[in-house]
Amino acid sequence: MPRLSPTEPVLHPDCSISNSTFGAYVEVGRGSRVAQCMFGDYSYCDRYCDLANAEIGKFSNIASYVRIGATDHPMERASLHHFLYRSASYWDDAEDDADWFLRRRARRARIGHDTWIGHNAQIKPEVTIGHGAIVAAGAIVTKDVDPYMIVAGCPATPLRPRFDPEIRQRLLDLAWWDWSHDKLRATLLDFRSMSIEAFLDHHE
Ligand SMILES: CC(C)(COP(=O)(O)OP(=O)(O)OC[C@H]1O[C@@H](n2cnc3c(N)ncnc32)[C@H](O)[C@@H]1OP(=O)(O)O)[C@@H](O)C(=O)NCCC(=O)NCCS
């Protein structure tokens, strides 16, 4: 694993990146496509992800082959085919449909802080994944997910919450994801070793 940087994302080979911004200590796995995304500090995706039109919070853990923001085709028109909007690829005198692309880009998915998106999961456009939530491997998420909920399946449904409501609220209030890099280093051993209750008692 490479040493990560506070100023530049580590982009592994064969990535395609467009119109995207990256916070500190970000890593993008080999062969990933990232378009119109905002990666918060410390977030990463593993190999061959396809991420579009997404606001990704801090400390998000995105496993390989995840797709976020898969776009739709024009289901109400006479044809579904992309010649309707990628028209310049087919005719010299036709322009691409700029409005179509703008509408698609406006449908943003939101991935909270400290989330874990499992291998090969998909998250639809405009869906919000709450802070601390887990999306199981292979899930297809079509609706918003509450903070600290684990969802699984196709379509994804709640499996169980990670913590009881009191602990969940205390974690949301603590918002440790806003701590400085130095404070994270100073509390690293507490993160590693303390129970969730002891950690909250100690750091609130
Ligand atoms: C969602 C997850 C975190 C749950 O972990 P867990 O609590 O240890 O889960 P368990 O194995 O105890 O399973 C609990 C239930 O969820 C179901 N389940 C677990 N993972 C599932 C999945 N991916 N899709 C559908 N159902 C799943 C189990 O069948 C079980 O159902 P049951 O209660 O009816 O028997 C885990 O299964 C997962 O998907 N992790 C992601 C792994 C990954 O993608 N890693 C990539 C590297 S980061």
mmCIF file of C-alpha atoms and ligand atoms in Angstrom:
data_model
loop_
_atom_site.group_PDB
_atom_site.id
_atom_site.type_symbol
_atom_site.label_atom_id
_atom_site.label_comp_id
_atom_site.label_asym_id
_atom_site.label_seq_id
_atom_site.Cartn_x
_atom_site.Cartn_y
_atom_site.Cartn_z
ATOM 1 C CA MET A 1 0.000 0.000 0.000
ATOM 2 C CA PRO A 2 1.433 3.403 -0.958
ATOM 3 C CA ARG A 3 2.144 6.232 1.483
ATOM 4 C CA LEU A 4 -0.764 8.619 0.988
ATOM 5 C CA SER A 5 -0.473 12.359 0.585
ATOM 6 C CA PRO A 6 -2.309 15.308 2.156
ATOM 7 C CA THR A 7 -2.060 17.263 -1.083
ATOM 8 C CA GLU A 8 -2.400 14.854 -4.026
ATOM 9 C CA PRO A 9 -4.616 11.782 -4.455
ATOM 10 C CA VAL A 10 -2.888 8.508 -5.262
ATOM 11 C CA LEU A 11 -4.379 7.422 -8.582
ATOM 12 C CA HIS A 12 -3.424 3.877 -9.530
ATOM 13 C CA PRO A 13 -2.775 2.966 -13.197
ATOM 14 C CA ASP A 14 -5.461 2.995 -15.866
ATOM 15 C CA CYS A 15 -7.888 5.306 -14.037
ATOM 16 C CA SER A 16 -10.124 7.678 -15.954
ATOM 17 C CA ILE A 17 -10.820 10.834 -13.949
ATOM 18 C CA SER A 18 -12.973 13.764 -15.064
ATOM 19 C CA ASN A 19 -14.400 16.869 -13.370
ATOM 20 C CA SER A 20 -13.680 15.535 -9.884
ATOM 21 C CA THR A 21 -12.063 16.861 -6.724
ATOM 22 C CA PHE A 22 -10.122 14.992 -4.065
ATOM 23 C CA GLY A 23 -9.441 15.744 -0.415
ATOM 24 C CA ALA A 24 -6.382 14.745 1.597
ATOM 25 C CA TYR A 25 -5.113 11.130 1.787
ATOM 26 C CA VAL A 26 -7.390 9.882 -1.012
ATOM 27 C CA GLU A 27 -6.644 6.793 -3.107
ATOM 28 C CA VAL A 28 -8.351 5.575 -6.288
ATOM 29 C CA GLY A 29 -7.837 1.946 -7.262
ATOM 30 C CA ARG A 30 -6.565 0.617 -10.575
ATOM 31 C CA GLY A 31 -8.880 0.885 -13.560
ATOM 32 C CA SER A 32 -11.504 3.015 -11.818
ATOM 33 C CA ARG A 33 -13.600 5.593 -13.617
ATOM 34 C CA VAL A 34 -14.457 8.683 -11.551
ATOM 35 C CA ALA A 35 -16.616 11.385 -13.128
ATOM 36 C CA GLN A 36 -18.139 14.475 -11.517
ATOM 37 C CA CYS A 37 -17.341 13.235 -8.026
ATOM 38 C CA MET A 38 -16.140 14.878 -4.859
ATOM 39 C CA PHE A 39 -13.987 12.641 -2.646
ATOM 40 C CA GLY A 40 -13.714 13.774 0.975
ATOM 41 C CA ASP A 41 -10.517 13.410 3.018
ATOM 42 C CA TYR A 42 -9.255 9.850 3.667
ATOM 43 C CA SER A 43 -11.821 8.213 1.373
ATOM 44 C CA TYR A 44 -10.729 5.591 -1.122
ATOM 45 C CA CYS A 45 -12.046 3.171 -3.674
ATOM 46 C CA ASP A 46 -10.472 -0.133 -4.582
ATOM 47 C CA ARG A 47 -10.011 -1.525 -8.112
ATOM 48 C CA TYR A 48 -12.373 -1.080 -11.060
ATOM 49 C CA CYS A 49 -14.961 1.162 -9.455
ATOM 50 C CA ASP A 50 -17.271 3.238 -11.613
ATOM 51 C CA LEU A 51 -18.313 6.337 -9.697
ATOM 52 C CA ALA A 52 -20.315 9.171 -11.222
ATOM 53 C CA ASN A 53 -22.071 12.267 -9.932
ATOM 54 C CA ALA A 54 -21.401 11.540 -6.269
ATOM 55 C CA GLU A 55 -20.528 13.516 -3.148
ATOM 56 C CA ILE A 56 -18.412 11.125 -1.113
ATOM 57 C CA GLY A 57 -17.823 12.138 2.489
ATOM 58 C CA LYS A 58 -14.692 11.564 4.540
ATOM 59 C CA PHE A 59 -13.316 8.122 5.500
ATOM 60 C CA SER A 60 -15.495 6.255 3.023
ATOM 61 C CA ASN A 61 -14.315 2.694 2.255
ATOM 62 C CA ILE A 62 -15.409 1.699 -1.229
ATOM 63 C CA ALA A 63 -14.599 -1.874 -2.232
ATOM 64 C CA SER A 64 -13.683 -3.039 -5.718
ATOM 65 C CA TYR A 65 -16.196 -3.105 -8.582
ATOM 66 C CA VAL A 66 -18.613 -0.713 -6.862
ATOM 67 C CA ARG A 67 -20.824 1.357 -9.099
ATOM 68 C CA ILE A 68 -22.330 4.621 -7.891
ATOM 69 C CA GLY A 69 -24.622 6.769 -10.001
ATOM 70 C CA ALA A 70 -25.245 4.458 -12.960
ATOM 71 C CA THR A 71 -27.177 6.667 -15.337
ATOM 72 C CA ASP A 72 -30.491 5.966 -17.012
ATOM 73 C CA HIS A 73 -31.502 5.817 -20.648
ATOM 74 C CA PRO A 74 -34.557 7.697 -22.001
ATOM 75 C CA MET A 75 -37.244 5.175 -21.064
ATOM 76 C CA GLU A 76 -40.155 7.367 -22.227
ATOM 77 C CA ARG A 77 -38.888 8.050 -25.760
ATOM 78 C CA ALA A 78 -39.352 5.976 -28.919
ATOM 79 C CA SER A 79 -35.811 4.613 -28.455
ATOM 80 C CA LEU A 80 -33.628 3.900 -25.448
ATOM 81 C CA HIS A 81 -30.443 4.130 -27.499
ATOM 82 C CA HIS A 82 -27.774 6.689 -26.782
ATOM 83 C CA PHE A 83 -27.795 7.995 -30.351
ATOM 84 C CA LEU A 84 -30.539 10.274 -28.948
ATOM 85 C CA TYR A 85 -27.989 12.167 -26.840
ATOM 86 C CA ARG A 86 -24.530 11.073 -28.041
ATOM 87 C CA SER A 87 -25.658 12.207 -31.482
ATOM 88 C CA ALA A 88 -22.368 13.815 -32.601
ATOM 89 C CA SER A 89 -20.795 10.351 -32.546
ATOM 90 C CA TYR A 90 -23.144 9.295 -35.338
ATOM 91 C CA TRP A 91 -23.634 12.321 -37.610
ATOM 92 C CA ASP A 92 -21.409 15.225 -38.633
ATOM 93 C CA ASP A 93 -24.286 17.703 -38.458
ATOM 94 C CA ALA A 94 -25.865 16.577 -35.141
ATOM 95 C CA GLU A 95 -24.904 17.882 -31.708
ATOM 96 C CA ASP A 96 -24.907 15.960 -28.467
ATOM 97 C CA ASP A 97 -27.915 16.723 -26.246
ATOM 98 C CA ALA A 98 -26.262 18.969 -23.640
ATOM 99 C CA ASP A 99 -29.451 19.279 -21.551
ATOM 100 C CA TRP A 100 -29.676 15.516 -21.184
ATOM 101 C CA PHE A 101 -26.132 15.358 -19.815
ATOM 102 C CA LEU A 102 -26.795 18.286 -17.463
ATOM 103 C CA ARG A 103 -29.913 16.617 -16.061
ATOM 104 C CA ARG A 104 -28.008 13.370 -15.476
ATOM 105 C CA ARG A 105 -25.149 15.145 -13.725
ATOM 106 C CA ALA A 106 -27.594 16.943 -11.419
ATOM 107 C CA ARG A 107 -28.843 13.628 -10.003
ATOM 108 C CA ARG A 108 -26.166 13.280 -7.351
ATOM 109 C CA ALA A 109 -25.684 10.397 -4.930
ATOM 110 C CA ARG A 110 -24.442 11.227 -1.431
ATOM 111 C CA ILE A 111 -22.217 8.874 0.530
ATOM 112 C CA GLY A 112 -21.750 9.734 4.218
ATOM 113 C CA HIS A 113 -18.619 9.802 6.354
ATOM 114 C CA ASP A 114 -17.117 6.521 7.599
ATOM 115 C CA THR A 115 -19.230 4.383 5.280
ATOM 116 C CA TRP A 116 -18.332 0.954 3.907
ATOM 117 C CA ILE A 117 -19.621 0.078 0.437
ATOM 118 C CA GLY A 118 -19.109 -3.649 -0.134
ATOM 119 C CA HIS A 119 -17.698 -5.395 -3.177
ATOM 120 C CA ASN A 120 -19.723 -5.052 -6.367
ATOM 121 C CA ALA A 121 -22.498 -3.022 -4.705
ATOM 122 C CA GLN A 122 -24.463 -0.485 -6.687
ATOM 123 C CA ILE A 123 -25.951 2.778 -5.460
ATOM 124 C CA LYS A 124 -28.511 4.546 -7.605
ATOM 125 C CA PRO A 125 -28.397 8.238 -8.483
ATOM 126 C CA GLU A 126 -29.917 10.596 -5.851
ATOM 127 C CA VAL A 127 -29.616 8.026 -3.056
ATOM 128 C CA THR A 128 -28.094 9.138 0.267
ATOM 129 C CA ILE A 129 -26.066 6.704 2.371
ATOM 130 C CA GLY A 130 -26.000 7.941 5.981
ATOM 131 C CA HIS A 131 -22.819 8.360 8.015
ATOM 132 C CA GLY A 132 -21.455 5.106 9.395
ATOM 133 C CA ALA A 133 -23.696 2.928 7.211
ATOM 134 C CA ILE A 134 -22.618 -0.341 5.574
ATOM 135 C CA VAL A 135 -23.782 -1.547 2.163
ATOM 136 C CA ALA A 136 -23.305 -5.322 1.870
ATOM 137 C CA ALA A 137 -21.385 -6.890 -0.976
ATOM 138 C CA GLY A 138 -23.544 -7.195 -4.075
ATOM 139 C CA ALA A 139 -26.355 -4.987 -2.775
ATOM 140 C CA ILE A 140 -28.325 -2.733 -5.070
ATOM 141 C CA VAL A 141 -29.302 0.356 -3.120
ATOM 142 C CA THR A 142 -32.372 2.092 -4.487
ATOM 143 C CA LYS A 143 -33.454 4.091 -1.401
ATOM 144 C CA ASP A 144 -31.769 6.242 1.241
ATOM 145 C CA VAL A 145 -29.958 4.399 4.038
ATOM 146 C CA ASP A 146 -30.090 5.647 7.652
ATOM 147 C CA PRO A 147 -26.873 6.462 9.521
ATOM 148 C CA TYR A 148 -25.185 3.394 11.043
ATOM 149 C CA MET A 149 -27.589 0.977 9.289
ATOM 150 C CA ILE A 150 -26.368 -2.162 7.493
ATOM 151 C CA VAL A 151 -28.278 -2.911 4.290
ATOM 152 C CA ALA A 152 -28.068 -5.930 1.997
ATOM 153 C CA GLY A 153 -29.767 -7.509 -0.989
ATOM 154 C CA CYS A 154 -31.389 -6.539 -4.235
ATOM 155 C CA PRO A 155 -33.101 -4.198 -3.666
ATOM 156 C CA ALA A 156 -31.171 -3.440 -0.487
ATOM 157 C CA THR A 157 -33.153 -3.620 2.760
ATOM 158 C CA PRO A 158 -32.023 -3.093 6.366
ATOM 159 C CA LEU A 159 -30.201 -6.068 7.904
ATOM 160 C CA ARG A 160 -29.589 -4.539 11.318
ATOM 161 C CA PRO A 161 -28.250 -1.312 12.841
ATOM 162 C CA ARG A 162 -24.574 -1.270 13.805
ATOM 163 C CA PHE A 163 -25.324 0.277 17.207
ATOM 164 C CA ASP A 164 -28.314 1.097 19.388
ATOM 165 C CA PRO A 165 -29.892 4.532 18.839
ATOM 166 C CA GLU A 166 -28.098 6.134 21.800
ATOM 167 C CA ILE A 167 -24.617 5.095 20.646
ATOM 168 C CA ARG A 168 -25.465 6.083 17.094
ATOM 169 C CA GLN A 169 -26.472 9.581 18.202
ATOM 170 C CA ARG A 170 -23.373 9.964 20.352
ATOM 171 C CA LEU A 171 -21.161 9.028 17.394
ATOM 172 C CA LEU A 172 -22.960 11.472 15.131
ATOM 173 C CA ASP A 173 -22.531 14.203 17.772
ATOM 174 C CA LEU A 174 -18.854 13.356 18.277
ATOM 175 C CA ALA A 175 -18.244 13.704 14.517
ATOM 176 C CA TRP A 176 -14.688 12.364 14.910
ATOM 177 C CA TRP A 177 -14.319 12.581 11.126
ATOM 178 C CA ASP A 178 -13.801 16.318 11.563
ATOM 179 C CA TRP A 179 -10.784 15.824 13.834
ATOM 180 C CA SER A 180 -7.382 16.962 12.653
ATOM 181 C CA HIS A 181 -4.801 14.557 11.267
ATOM 182 C CA ASP A 182 -2.737 15.074 14.425
ATOM 183 C CA LYS A 183 -5.689 14.323 16.692
ATOM 184 C CA LEU A 184 -6.455 11.166 14.740
ATOM 185 C CA ARG A 185 -2.843 10.082 15.225
ATOM 186 C CA ALA A 186 -3.049 10.828 18.943
ATOM 187 C CA THR A 187 -6.262 8.795 19.313
ATOM 188 C CA LEU A 188 -5.244 5.947 16.985
ATOM 189 C CA LEU A 189 -4.643 3.493 19.809
ATOM 190 C CA ASP A 190 -7.986 4.376 21.403
ATOM 191 C CA PHE A 191 -9.772 3.693 18.106
ATOM 192 C CA ARG A 192 -7.980 0.368 17.886
ATOM 193 C CA SER A 193 -8.463 -0.883 21.407
ATOM 194 C CA MET A 194 -11.433 0.715 23.175
ATOM 195 C CA SER A 195 -15.014 -0.515 23.178
ATOM 196 C CA ILE A 196 -17.402 1.894 21.529
ATOM 197 C CA GLU A 197 -18.832 2.931 24.934
ATOM 198 C CA ALA A 198 -15.391 3.522 26.449
ATOM 199 C CA PHE A 199 -14.273 5.444 23.374
ATOM 200 C CA LEU A 200 -17.287 7.741 23.540
ATOM 201 C CA ASP A 201 -17.003 8.219 27.325
ATOM 202 C CA HIS A 202 -13.359 9.137 26.935
ATOM 203 C CA HIS A 203 -13.631 11.461 23.942
ATOM 204 C CA GLU A 204 -16.949 13.262 24.353
HETATM 205 C C1 LIG B 1 -22.987 -6.926 5.258
HETATM 206 C C2 LIG B 1 -21.873 -7.581 6.062
HETATM 207 C C3 LIG B 1 -20.950 -6.506 6.615
HETATM 208 C C4 LIG B 1 -22.555 -8.327 7.192
HETATM 209 O O1 LIG B 1 -21.582 -8.953 7.947
HETATM 210 P P1 LIG B 1 -22.042 -9.918 9.198
HETATM 211 O O2 LIG B 1 -22.813 -9.114 10.176
HETATM 212 O O3 LIG B 1 -20.823 -10.634 9.646
HETATM 213 O O4 LIG B 1 -23.040 -10.869 8.422
HETATM 214 P P2 LIG B 1 -23.460 -12.391 8.712
HETATM 215 O O5 LIG B 1 -22.584 -13.287 7.892
HETATM 216 O O6 LIG B 1 -23.581 -12.628 10.184
HETATM 217 O O7 LIG B 1 -24.900 -12.419 8.044
HETATM 218 C C5 LIG B 1 -26.038 -11.822 8.631
HETATM 219 C C6 LIG B 1 -27.207 -12.032 7.691
HETATM 220 O O8 LIG B 1 -27.004 -11.177 6.549
HETATM 221 C C7 LIG B 1 -26.970 -11.945 5.342
HETATM 222 N N1 LIG B 1 -25.950 -11.366 4.497
HETATM 223 C C8 LIG B 1 -24.653 -11.135 4.794
HETATM 224 N N2 LIG B 1 -24.033 -10.574 3.745
HETATM 225 C C9 LIG B 1 -24.938 -10.454 2.771
HETATM 226 C C10 LIG B 1 -24.868 -9.955 1.447
HETATM 227 N N3 LIG B 1 -23.743 -9.458 0.948
HETATM 228 N N4 LIG B 1 -25.984 -9.934 0.731
HETATM 229 C C11 LIG B 1 -27.141 -10.448 1.223
HETATM 230 N N5 LIG B 1 -27.269 -10.937 2.485
HETATM 231 C C12 LIG B 1 -26.163 -10.944 3.236
HETATM 232 C C13 LIG B 1 -26.614 -13.366 5.793
HETATM 233 O O9 LIG B 1 -27.073 -14.326 4.878
HETATM 234 C C14 LIG B 1 -27.322 -13.434 7.127
HETATM 235 O O10 LIG B 1 -28.704 -13.663 6.885
HETATM 236 P P3 LIG B 1 -29.600 -14.543 7.935
HETATM 237 O O11 LIG B 1 -29.593 -13.756 9.230
HETATM 238 O O12 LIG B 1 -30.938 -14.577 7.273
HETATM 239 O O13 LIG B 1 -28.920 -15.860 8.048
HETATM 240 C C15 LIG B 1 -21.017 -8.549 5.188
HETATM 241 O O14 LIG B 1 -21.722 -9.730 4.886
HETATM 242 C C16 LIG B 1 -20.563 -7.903 3.875
HETATM 243 O O15 LIG B 1 -21.245 -7.901 2.855
HETATM 244 N N6 LIG B 1 -19.358 -7.333 3.908
HETATM 245 C C17 LIG B 1 -18.732 -6.709 2.770
HETATM 246 C C18 LIG B 1 -17.455 -7.486 2.392
HETATM 247 C C19 LIG B 1 -16.753 -6.831 1.262
HETATM 248 O O16 LIG B 1 -17.334 -6.441 0.276
HETATM 249 N N7 LIG B 1 -15.454 -6.681 1.405
HETATM 250 C C20 LIG B 1 -14.648 -6.068 0.360
HETATM 251 C C21 LIG B 1 -13.349 -5.578 0.914
HETATM 252 S S1 LIG B 1 -13.548 -4.024 1.740
#
